[in-house]
Coordinates of C-alpha atoms in Angstrom, one line a residue:
Chain A
M205 CA 77.9 79.2 -44.6
T206 CA 78.3 75.6 -45.6
A207 CA 75.4 74.2 -47.7
T208 CA 73.9 70.9 -46.7
P209 CA 72.1 68.5 -49.0
G210 CA 68.7 69.6 -47.8
G211 CA 69.5 73.1 -49.1
G212 CA 69.9 74.5 -45.6
V213 CA 73.1 75.4 -43.7
T214 CA 75.1 73.3 -41.3
P215 CA 74.3 74.8 -37.8
F216 CA 77.1 76.7 -36.1
G217 CA 77.4 74.1 -33.2
A218 CA 78.2 71.3 -35.7
R219 CA 80.6 73.5 -37.6
L220 CA 82.4 74.6 -34.4
A221 CA 82.6 71.0 -33.1
A222 CA 84.3 70.0 -36.4
A223 CA 86.7 72.9 -36.3
M224 CA 87.6 72.1 -32.7
D225 CA 88.2 68.5 -33.6
E226 CA 90.5 69.5 -36.5
H227 CA 92.4 72.4 -35.0
G228 CA 92.0 71.9 -31.2
P229 CA 89.7 73.8 -28.9
L230 CA 91.3 77.2 -29.3
C231 CA 89.8 80.6 -30.2
V232 CA 92.3 83.4 -30.9
G233 CA 90.9 86.7 -29.7
I234 CA 91.7 89.6 -32.0
D235 CA 92.1 92.4 -29.4
P236 CA 94.0 95.3 -31.0
H237 CA 94.9 97.2 -27.8
A238 CA 97.0 100.3 -28.3
S239 CA 99.8 98.6 -26.4
L240 CA 99.8 95.6 -28.8
L241 CA 99.8 97.9 -31.8
H242 CA 102.9 99.6 -30.4
A243 CA 104.6 96.3 -29.5
W244 CA 104.1 95.3 -33.2
G245 CA 105.6 98.6 -34.4
L246 CA 102.3 99.8 -35.7
S247 CA 100.6 103.2 -35.2
D248 CA 97.5 103.5 -32.9
D249 CA 95.2 104.4 -35.8
V250 CA 93.0 102.9 -38.4
A251 CA 95.9 101.9 -40.6
G252 CA 97.7 100.2 -37.6
L253 CA 94.4 98.5 -36.6
R254 CA 93.9 97.1 -40.1
E255 CA 97.5 95.9 -40.5
F256 CA 97.5 94.2 -37.1
S257 CA 94.1 92.4 -37.5
L258 CA 94.7 91.3 -41.1
R259 CA 98.1 90.0 -40.2
V260 CA 96.6 87.8 -37.5
V261 CA 94.0 86.4 -39.9
D262 CA 96.6 85.9 -42.6
A263 CA 98.9 84.0 -40.2
L264 CA 96.4 81.9 -38.4
G265 CA 93.4 81.5 -40.9
G266 CA 92.7 77.8 -41.4
K267 CA 95.0 76.9 -38.5
V268 CA 92.8 77.5 -35.5
A269 CA 89.2 76.7 -34.8
A270 CA 88.0 80.3 -34.4
F271 CA 88.8 84.0 -34.3
K272 CA 87.2 86.3 -31.8
P273 CA 87.5 89.9 -32.8
Q274 CA 86.6 92.2 -30.0
A275 CA 84.3 94.9 -31.3
A276 CA 85.3 97.5 -28.7
F277 CA 88.9 97.8 -30.1
F278 CA 87.5 98.5 -33.6
E279 CA 84.8 100.9 -32.4
R280 CA 87.5 102.8 -30.6
H281 CA 88.5 104.0 -34.0
G282 CA 85.0 105.0 -35.0
S283 CA 83.1 103.9 -38.1
R284 CA 86.4 103.5 -40.0
G285 CA 87.5 101.1 -37.3
L286 CA 84.2 99.2 -37.8
G287 CA 85.0 99.1 -41.5
V288 CA 88.2 97.2 -40.6
L289 CA 86.1 94.7 -38.5
E290 CA 84.1 94.1 -41.7
E291 CA 87.4 93.4 -43.6
V292 CA 88.5 91.1 -40.8
I293 CA 85.3 89.1 -41.0
A294 CA 85.5 88.8 -44.8
A295 CA 89.2 87.8 -44.6
A296 CA 88.4 85.1 -42.0
R297 CA 85.5 83.8 -44.1
A298 CA 87.8 83.6 -47.1
T299 CA 89.9 81.0 -45.2
G300 CA 87.0 78.7 -45.2
S301 CA 87.3 77.1 -48.6
G302 CA 87.8 73.3 -48.3
G303 CA 86.0 73.1 -45.0
S304 CA 88.9 73.7 -42.7
G305 CA 88.6 77.4 -42.4
T306 CA 88.5 79.4 -39.2
L307 CA 85.2 80.5 -37.8
T308 CA 84.6 84.0 -36.5
I309 CA 82.9 84.9 -33.2
V310 CA 82.2 88.6 -33.1
D311 CA 82.6 89.7 -29.5
A312 CA 80.2 92.6 -29.3
K313 CA 78.1 91.6 -26.3
R314 CA 75.0 93.3 -27.7
G315 CA 71.7 93.2 -25.9
D316 CA 68.4 95.0 -26.1
I317 CA 64.7 94.3 -26.5
G318 CA 62.1 94.0 -29.3
S319 CA 62.8 95.6 -32.7
T320 CA 66.1 97.0 -31.4
M321 CA 67.4 93.5 -30.6
G322 CA 66.1 92.6 -34.1
A323 CA 68.2 95.3 -35.6
Y324 CA 71.3 94.0 -33.8
A325 CA 70.5 90.6 -35.1
E326 CA 70.2 91.9 -38.6
A327 CA 73.6 93.6 -38.3
F328 CA 75.5 90.6 -36.9
L329 CA 73.6 87.5 -37.9
A330 CA 71.9 88.1 -41.3
D331 CA 73.3 86.7 -44.5
G332 CA 74.9 89.5 -46.5
S333 CA 75.5 91.8 -43.6
P334 CA 79.2 92.9 -43.6
L335 CA 79.3 92.6 -39.8
A336 CA 78.0 89.0 -39.7
G337 CA 80.6 86.4 -38.7
D338 CA 79.7 82.9 -37.6
A339 CA 78.6 83.8 -34.1
L340 CA 77.9 86.8 -31.8
T341 CA 78.3 87.3 -28.1
V342 CA 75.2 88.7 -26.4
S343 CA 74.3 90.2 -23.0
P344 CA 71.1 89.1 -21.1
Y345 CA 70.6 91.9 -18.6
L346 CA 67.2 92.4 -20.1
G347 CA 66.5 88.6 -19.6
F348 CA 67.3 85.7 -21.8
G349 CA 64.0 86.0 -23.6
S350 CA 64.9 89.5 -24.8
L351 CA 67.5 87.8 -27.1
D352 CA 64.7 85.9 -29.0
P353 CA 65.2 87.9 -32.3
A354 CA 68.9 86.9 -32.3
V355 CA 68.1 83.3 -31.5
E356 CA 65.6 83.2 -34.4
L357 CA 67.9 84.8 -37.0
A358 CA 70.9 82.8 -35.9
T359 CA 68.9 79.6 -36.2
A360 CA 67.7 80.5 -39.7
T361 CA 71.1 81.4 -41.0
G362 CA 73.2 78.7 -39.3
R363 CA 74.9 81.1 -37.0
G364 CA 75.6 80.9 -33.3
L365 CA 75.3 82.9 -30.1
F366 CA 77.3 83.0 -26.9
V367 CA 75.3 84.4 -24.0
L368 CA 77.1 85.9 -21.1
C369 CA 76.6 83.6 -18.1
L370 CA 79.3 83.4 -15.5
T371 CA 82.3 85.7 -15.8
S372 CA 85.5 85.7 -13.8
N373 CA 85.5 89.3 -12.7
K374 CA 84.5 89.7 -9.0
E375 CA 82.0 92.5 -9.8
G376 CA 79.9 90.1 -11.8
F377 CA 78.8 88.2 -8.7
E378 CA 76.1 90.7 -7.7
V379 CA 74.2 90.0 -10.9
Q380 CA 75.2 86.5 -11.9
H381 CA 74.9 84.9 -8.5
A382 CA 71.7 86.7 -7.5
Q383 CA 68.7 84.4 -7.1
T384 CA 65.0 84.1 -7.7
D385 CA 63.3 81.4 -5.6
G386 CA 66.6 79.8 -5.0
T387 CA 67.7 79.7 -8.6
S388 CA 70.7 81.9 -9.7
V389 CA 70.7 84.2 -12.7
A390 CA 73.6 82.1 -14.1
A391 CA 71.7 78.9 -13.7
L392 CA 68.7 80.4 -15.4
M393 CA 70.7 81.5 -18.4
A394 CA 72.2 78.0 -18.7
A395 CA 68.8 76.4 -18.4
H396 CA 67.4 78.6 -21.2
A397 CA 70.3 77.7 -23.5
A398 CA 69.7 74.0 -22.6
V399 CA 66.1 74.2 -23.9
L400 CA 67.2 75.7 -27.2
N401 CA 70.0 73.1 -27.7
A402 CA 68.0 70.0 -26.6
G403 CA 68.7 67.1 -28.9
A404 CA 71.3 68.8 -31.1
E405 CA 74.1 66.6 -32.3
P406 CA 77.1 67.0 -31.7
M407 CA 76.1 70.1 -29.8
G408 CA 73.7 73.0 -30.2
S409 CA 74.4 76.5 -31.5
V410 CA 73.5 78.6 -28.4
G411 CA 76.6 78.8 -26.3
L412 CA 77.5 80.5 -23.1
V413 CA 80.4 82.7 -22.0
V414 CA 81.9 81.1 -18.8
G415 CA 85.2 82.3 -17.4
A416 CA 87.7 79.4 -16.8
T417 CA 89.0 81.0 -13.6
I418 CA 85.7 81.2 -11.7
G419 CA 86.7 78.5 -9.3
D420 CA 83.6 76.9 -7.6
A421 CA 81.1 79.4 -9.0
V422 CA 79.5 76.8 -11.3
A423 CA 78.7 74.7 -8.3
A424 CA 77.9 77.6 -6.0
T425 CA 75.3 79.0 -8.5
G426 CA 73.9 75.5 -9.3
T427 CA 74.6 76.0 -13.0
D428 CA 74.3 72.8 -15.1
L429 CA 76.8 73.2 -17.9
V430 CA 76.5 69.6 -19.1
A431 CA 72.8 70.0 -19.8
V432 CA 73.5 73.1 -21.9
N433 CA 74.7 70.9 -24.8
G434 CA 76.3 73.9 -26.4
P435 CA 79.7 75.5 -26.8
L436 CA 81.3 77.2 -23.7
L437 CA 83.5 80.1 -24.6
A438 CA 86.1 80.3 -21.9
P439 CA 88.7 83.0 -21.4
G440 CA 91.5 82.1 -18.9
V441 CA 92.4 78.5 -19.9
G442 CA 96.1 77.6 -19.3
A443 CA 99.1 79.9 -18.9
Q444 CA 98.4 82.2 -15.9
G445 CA 94.8 80.9 -15.9
A446 CA 93.1 77.7 -15.0
G447 CA 94.9 74.4 -15.1
E448 CA 93.6 70.9 -15.6
R449 CA 92.3 70.5 -12.1
E450 CA 90.5 73.8 -12.0
L451 CA 89.0 73.1 -15.4
A452 CA 87.7 69.8 -14.3
T453 CA 86.1 71.5 -11.2
T454 CA 84.6 74.3 -13.3
F455 CA 83.4 72.4 -16.4
G456 CA 83.2 68.8 -15.3
G457 CA 81.6 66.7 -18.0
A458 CA 81.1 69.8 -20.2
R459 CA 84.9 70.1 -20.7
K460 CA 84.6 68.6 -24.3
N461 CA 82.4 71.6 -25.3
V462 CA 84.8 74.2 -24.0
L463 CA 86.4 76.6 -26.5
A464 CA 89.4 78.2 -24.8
S465 CA 89.8 81.9 -25.7
S466 CA 93.3 83.3 -25.8
S467 CA 94.2 86.8 -26.9
R468 CA 97.3 88.4 -25.6
G469 CA 99.0 85.1 -24.9
V470 CA 99.1 84.4 -28.7
L471 CA 99.1 88.0 -30.1
A472 CA 102.2 89.0 -28.0
A473 CA 104.2 86.5 -30.0
G474 CA 103.7 88.6 -33.2
P475 CA 104.2 90.2 -35.6
D476 CA 106.3 87.5 -37.1
P477 CA 103.8 85.1 -38.7
E478 CA 105.7 81.9 -37.8
A479 CA 105.9 83.0 -34.2
L480 CA 102.2 83.6 -34.2
V481 CA 101.6 80.1 -35.6
S482 CA 103.9 78.6 -33.0
A483 CA 102.2 80.4 -30.2
A484 CA 98.8 79.4 -31.4
R485 CA 99.8 75.8 -31.8
A486 CA 101.2 75.7 -28.3
A487 CA 98.1 77.3 -26.9
A488 CA 95.9 74.8 -28.8
Q489 CA 97.9 71.9 -27.6
E490 CA 97.8 73.2 -24.0
A491 CA 94.0 73.6 -24.3
T492 CA 93.6 70.1 -25.8
K493 CA 95.7 68.6 -23.0
A494 CA 93.8 70.5 -20.3
L495 CA 90.3 69.9 -21.7
R496 CA 90.3 66.6 -23.6
N497 CA 92.2 64.2 -21.4
Chain B
M30 CA 81.5 120.5 -23.9
T31 CA 80.7 123.7 -22.1
A32 CA 83.8 125.3 -20.5
T33 CA 83.5 126.4 -16.9
P34 CA 85.5 129.2 -15.3
G35 CA 87.7 126.6 -13.6
G36 CA 88.8 125.4 -17.0
G37 CA 86.9 122.2 -16.6
V38 CA 83.6 121.2 -18.2
T39 CA 80.1 121.5 -16.8
P40 CA 79.1 117.9 -15.8
F41 CA 76.4 116.2 -17.8
G42 CA 73.9 116.1 -15.0
A43 CA 73.9 119.8 -14.7
R44 CA 73.7 120.3 -18.4
L45 CA 70.8 117.9 -18.8
A46 CA 69.0 119.5 -15.9
A47 CA 69.3 122.9 -17.6
A48 CA 68.1 121.5 -20.9
M49 CA 65.1 119.8 -19.3
D50 CA 64.2 123.1 -17.6
E51 CA 64.4 125.0 -20.8
H52 CA 62.8 122.5 -23.2
G53 CA 60.8 120.1 -21.0
P54 CA 61.8 116.6 -19.9
L55 CA 61.7 115.0 -23.3
C56 CA 64.3 112.9 -25.1
V57 CA 63.5 112.1 -28.8
G58 CA 64.8 108.7 -29.7
I59 CA 66.2 108.5 -33.2
D60 CA 65.3 104.9 -34.1
P61 CA 65.4 104.6 -37.9
H62 CA 63.4 101.4 -38.3
A63 CA 63.0 100.1 -41.8
S64 CA 59.2 100.7 -41.4
L65 CA 59.8 104.4 -40.5
L66 CA 62.1 105.0 -43.4
H67 CA 59.4 103.6 -45.7
A68 CA 56.7 105.7 -44.0
W69 CA 58.9 108.8 -44.7
G70 CA 59.3 107.8 -48.4
L71 CA 62.9 106.9 -47.9
S72 CA 64.9 103.9 -49.0
D73 CA 66.0 101.3 -46.4
D74 CA 69.7 101.9 -47.0
V75 CA 72.5 104.2 -45.9
A76 CA 71.2 107.1 -47.9
G77 CA 67.7 106.7 -46.4
L78 CA 69.2 106.3 -42.9
R79 CA 71.2 109.5 -43.3
E80 CA 68.4 111.5 -44.7
F81 CA 66.0 110.4 -42.0
S82 CA 68.3 111.0 -39.1
L83 CA 69.7 114.4 -40.2
R84 CA 66.1 115.6 -40.9
V85 CA 65.2 114.8 -37.3
V86 CA 68.2 116.7 -35.9
D87 CA 67.6 119.6 -38.3
A88 CA 63.9 119.9 -37.3
L89 CA 64.3 119.4 -33.5
G90 CA 67.8 120.5 -32.7
G91 CA 67.7 123.3 -30.1
K92 CA 64.1 122.5 -29.4
V93 CA 64.2 119.4 -27.2
A94 CA 66.4 118.5 -24.3
A95 CA 68.0 115.5 -25.8
F96 CA 68.3 113.1 -28.8
K97 CA 68.8 109.4 -28.2
P98 CA 70.1 107.8 -31.4
Q99 CA 69.7 104.0 -31.1
A100 CA 73.0 102.4 -32.2
A101 CA 71.4 99.2 -33.4
F102 CA 69.6 100.9 -36.3
F103 CA 72.8 102.4 -37.5
E104 CA 74.9 99.2 -37.1
R105 CA 72.2 97.4 -39.1
H106 CA 73.7 99.3 -42.1
G107 CA 77.3 98.3 -41.1
S108 CA 80.3 100.6 -40.8
R109 CA 78.7 103.1 -43.2
G110 CA 75.7 103.2 -41.0
L111 CA 77.9 103.9 -38.0
G112 CA 79.4 106.7 -40.1
V113 CA 75.9 108.2 -40.3
L114 CA 75.7 108.0 -36.5
E115 CA 78.9 110.0 -36.3
E116 CA 77.3 112.7 -38.6
V117 CA 74.2 112.7 -36.4
I118 CA 76.3 113.3 -33.3
A119 CA 78.2 116.1 -34.9
A120 CA 75.0 117.7 -36.2
A121 CA 73.4 117.5 -32.8
R122 CA 76.5 119.1 -31.2
A123 CA 76.3 121.9 -33.7
T124 CA 72.9 122.9 -32.3
G125 CA 74.7 123.7 -29.0
S126 CA 75.9 127.2 -29.6
G127 CA 74.3 129.7 -27.3
G128 CA 73.7 127.1 -24.5
S129 CA 70.3 125.9 -25.7
G130 CA 71.4 123.1 -27.8
T131 CA 70.1 119.5 -27.7
L132 CA 72.2 116.9 -25.9
T133 CA 72.9 113.5 -27.4
I134 CA 72.6 110.2 -25.5
V135 CA 74.0 107.4 -27.6
D136 CA 71.9 104.3 -26.9
A137 CA 74.4 101.5 -27.4
K138 CA 74.1 99.6 -24.1
R139 CA 77.7 98.6 -24.1
G140 CA 79.2 96.5 -21.3
D141 CA 82.4 94.5 -20.8
I142 CA 85.3 94.3 -18.4
G143 CA 88.8 95.8 -18.0
S144 CA 90.6 97.1 -21.0
T145 CA 87.7 96.2 -23.3
M146 CA 85.3 98.4 -21.2
G147 CA 88.1 101.0 -21.5
A148 CA 88.0 100.8 -25.2
Y149 CA 84.3 101.3 -25.3
A150 CA 84.7 104.3 -23.1
E151 CA 87.3 105.7 -25.4
A152 CA 84.9 105.2 -28.4
F153 CA 81.9 106.8 -26.8
L154 CA 83.1 109.1 -24.0
A155 CA 86.5 110.5 -25.0
D156 CA 86.9 114.1 -26.3
G157 CA 87.5 114.0 -30.0
S158 CA 86.0 110.6 -30.7
P159 CA 83.5 110.8 -33.5
L160 CA 81.1 108.4 -31.6
A161 CA 81.1 110.5 -28.4
G162 CA 77.9 112.3 -27.7
D163 CA 77.0 113.7 -24.3
A164 CA 76.1 110.4 -22.6
L165 CA 76.0 106.7 -23.3
T166 CA 73.7 103.9 -22.1
V167 CA 75.6 100.9 -20.6
S168 CA 74.7 97.4 -19.5
P169 CA 75.8 95.9 -16.1
Y170 CA 75.5 92.1 -16.5
L171 CA 79.1 92.0 -15.6
G172 CA 78.4 94.0 -12.4
F173 CA 78.2 97.7 -11.9
G174 CA 81.9 97.8 -11.0
S175 CA 82.8 96.5 -14.5
L176 CA 81.7 99.9 -15.8
D177 CA 84.4 101.8 -13.9
P178 CA 86.5 102.7 -16.9
A179 CA 83.4 104.4 -18.4
V180 CA 82.6 106.1 -15.1
E181 CA 86.1 107.5 -14.9
L182 CA 86.3 108.8 -18.5
A183 CA 82.7 110.2 -18.3
T184 CA 83.6 112.1 -15.2
A185 CA 86.8 113.4 -16.7
T186 CA 85.1 114.7 -19.9
G187 CA 81.9 116.0 -18.4
R188 CA 79.8 113.2 -20.0
G189 CA 77.1 111.0 -18.6
L190 CA 76.1 107.4 -18.3
F191 CA 72.7 105.7 -18.1
V192 CA 73.0 102.3 -16.6
L193 CA 70.3 99.7 -17.3
C194 CA 68.4 99.2 -14.1
L195 CA 64.7 98.2 -14.4
T196 CA 63.2 97.6 -17.8
S197 CA 59.5 97.1 -18.7
N198 CA 59.9 93.9 -20.7
K199 CA 58.7 90.9 -18.7
E200 CA 61.8 88.8 -19.5
G201 CA 63.9 91.3 -17.5
F202 CA 62.5 90.2 -14.2
E203 CA 64.7 87.0 -14.0
V204 CA 67.8 89.2 -13.9
Q205 CA 66.7 92.5 -12.5
H206 CA 64.5 91.2 -9.6
A207 CA 66.9 88.4 -8.6
Q208 CA 68.3 88.9 -5.1
T209 CA 71.5 88.6 -3.1
D210 CA 70.9 88.5 0.7
G211 CA 67.5 90.1 0.2
T212 CA 68.7 92.9 -2.1
S213 CA 67.6 92.9 -5.7
V214 CA 69.9 93.5 -8.7
A215 CA 68.0 96.6 -9.6
A216 CA 68.3 98.0 -6.1
L217 CA 72.1 97.3 -6.1
M218 CA 72.5 99.2 -9.5
A219 CA 70.6 102.2 -8.1
A220 CA 72.7 102.1 -4.9
H221 CA 75.9 102.1 -6.8
A222 CA 74.8 105.1 -8.9
A223 CA 73.7 106.9 -5.7
V224 CA 77.2 106.6 -4.3
L225 CA 78.7 108.2 -7.5
N226 CA 76.1 111.0 -7.5
A227 CA 76.2 111.8 -3.8
G228 CA 76.2 115.6 -3.2
A229 CA 76.0 116.6 -6.9
E230 CA 73.9 119.7 -7.6
P231 CA 71.3 119.8 -9.2
M232 CA 71.9 116.1 -10.0
G233 CA 74.8 113.8 -10.8
S234 CA 75.8 112.4 -14.1
V235 CA 75.4 108.7 -13.6
G236 CA 71.8 108.0 -14.6
L237 CA 69.7 104.9 -14.8
V238 CA 67.3 103.4 -17.4
V239 CA 64.0 102.7 -15.8
G240 CA 60.9 101.9 -17.8
A241 CA 57.9 104.1 -17.1
T242 CA 55.5 101.2 -17.4
I243 CA 57.0 98.8 -14.8
G244 CA 54.2 99.4 -12.4
D245 CA 55.1 98.4 -8.8
A246 CA 58.5 97.0 -9.7
V247 CA 60.4 99.9 -8.1
A248 CA 58.7 99.1 -4.8
A249 CA 58.8 95.3 -5.3
T250 CA 62.6 95.4 -5.9
G251 CA 63.2 97.9 -3.1
T252 CA 64.9 100.3 -5.5
D253 CA 65.5 103.8 -4.1
L254 CA 65.3 106.1 -7.1
V255 CA 65.3 109.3 -5.0
A256 CA 68.6 108.4 -3.5
V257 CA 70.1 108.0 -7.0
N258 CA 70.2 111.8 -7.4
G259 CA 70.8 111.3 -11.1
P260 CA 68.8 111.4 -14.3
L261 CA 66.3 108.6 -15.0
L262 CA 65.8 107.8 -18.7
A263 CA 62.3 106.4 -19.0
P264 CA 60.7 105.0 -22.1
G265 CA 56.9 104.7 -22.0
V266 CA 55.8 108.1 -20.5
G267 CA 52.4 109.2 -21.8
A268 CA 50.4 108.2 -24.9
Q269 CA 49.8 104.4 -24.7
G270 CA 52.3 104.3 -21.8
A271 CA 52.3 105.4 -18.2
G272 CA 50.0 108.3 -17.0
E273 CA 50.4 110.6 -14.1
R274 CA 49.3 108.2 -11.5
E275 CA 51.5 105.4 -12.7
L276 CA 54.5 107.8 -12.9
A277 CA 53.9 108.9 -9.4
T278 CA 53.8 105.2 -8.3
T279 CA 56.9 104.3 -10.2
F280 CA 59.1 107.4 -9.6
G281 CA 57.7 109.1 -6.6
G282 CA 59.9 111.9 -5.4
A283 CA 62.4 111.2 -8.2
R284 CA 59.9 112.3 -10.9
K285 CA 61.7 115.6 -11.3
N286 CA 64.8 113.7 -12.5
V287 CA 62.9 111.7 -15.2
L288 CA 63.7 112.2 -18.8
A289 CA 60.9 110.8 -20.9
S290 CA 62.0 109.0 -24.0
S291 CA 59.8 109.0 -27.0
S292 CA 60.7 107.6 -30.4
R293 CA 57.9 106.5 -32.7
G294 CA 55.4 108.8 -31.1
V295 CA 57.3 111.8 -32.4
L296 CA 59.0 110.3 -35.5
A297 CA 55.7 109.0 -37.0
A298 CA 54.6 112.6 -37.4
G299 CA 57.4 113.2 -39.9
P300 CA 58.9 113.8 -42.4
D301 CA 57.4 117.3 -42.4
P302 CA 59.6 119.4 -40.1
E303 CA 56.7 121.5 -38.7
A304 CA 54.8 118.4 -37.9
L305 CA 57.8 116.9 -36.1
V306 CA 58.2 120.1 -34.0
S307 CA 54.5 120.0 -33.1
A308 CA 54.6 116.4 -32.1
A309 CA 57.8 116.9 -30.0
R310 CA 56.2 120.0 -28.4
A311 CA 53.1 118.1 -27.5
A312 CA 55.1 115.2 -26.2
A313 CA 57.3 117.5 -24.1
Q314 CA 54.2 119.3 -22.7
E315 CA 52.6 115.9 -21.9
A316 CA 55.8 114.8 -20.1
T317 CA 56.0 118.1 -18.2
K318 CA 52.4 117.8 -17.1
A319 CA 52.8 114.2 -16.0
L320 CA 56.2 114.6 -14.3
R321 CA 56.4 118.1 -13.0
N322 CA 53.0 118.7 -11.3

């Protein structure tokens, strides 16, 4: 974490905003599918997983705003796979010298209550934990307030959270669009994040996951993304996803806080490092054009 | 997994029903809190975690219906902690010879979409995976249908799922009680499980997590637990939790399918193995009395 003059750490929201300004609003998902390992000529085992993931970090570290390793593809290889995730997080952190490093968002979608949520927070958000990147995705089926232990530890350590809010899969409607007294679940999640991020400059550290291809769902659920004042992690920006007009509809005035997530679109260009860099640069430019005009 | 004459495996629901009949409807949570490790005279590190967890399995294996290791407390120790979870799962499986072994429900509350949910399923529900017990808890914030890859693999391998439905923490209301066209999220989750379990004897393999101390929430949300025809994993039965009358209110005619989960109530009796067995036996008798009269 970056030390500040006061002895604390620069909050995740500020660090991410700086990284997006420098490298463009792109997060490269590290999703080591079996099919991608094969396409890169690697074996579908722990050695292939390790080679794949570290090649991505090596090629793109310091050149994109953020990495988003997907925990499931590491857990698929058991505890040894999780050991590779620890290596990936450490390697990404090592790109950070000089202030232009690439942040790491661990996409694990954890969620529980009480001391169990506290244990997940210690795993993914505590200084010194080998699984702690710069931010963690979390799931609020047990209510936004169930995430409190994660919010508290993230705040203390200068880390961030991305809370599942509105996703682009059609099955998500039955939960995310459901209402209490006329207010949708998605709108409630956004309102909780807004409270935590109030007054933060340039933006707070409690973000949301909002699919870029959800069409009019933000309006339909009454979700106020501008008020969130936090980062919006958005799969589906550009290429086969949402274009400029759709993004304007979905995110409106919150477009400047959107971090576009791309996985296969960049990774399929590998394993050649220069091809990966070119693909990431093109994706970042596309995201900049679509989100920052 | 137990082989059946047809060459397949006995479904989880049938195996759990048999285990509950034999040992009583008790699941012992393996929640290695730092405070419990200290209370047992163990260090709060991987060695302490391992010693604690394997002592529980050693003392209670073949004597209770199910273990429920809580993934968060293993992940708190990083990939080496997850390696201990693999040892715990293997040790629990080894108690299974002779048909009176203890089943393992891995409490990891995973949830995602598409190929990512598929990767979690491979990690926790595939034959041969070191993290695969007999069942997995899953989280449906992305909609029940997002869990399809897990449902499919669990069905194929004779494993089970417990889908988060109604939890006892007050923050859960804003999601679980929210409605679409007059139907609550909790009721929808139960209805989806009911479809999957329809016709299964003695019960299906897609269970729900329903807190025992939720009072009138089942009625208030219009959740039909009898129709689910699957196991109901319930924290909070007995001692400082829900008594016979509350359980009747909450579960009604579905009481026979309830698997009471107890963690600290049993674990605090350790580390002496005989004390653990006594505490588990008392908890199982209490659960039987409260749920089977």
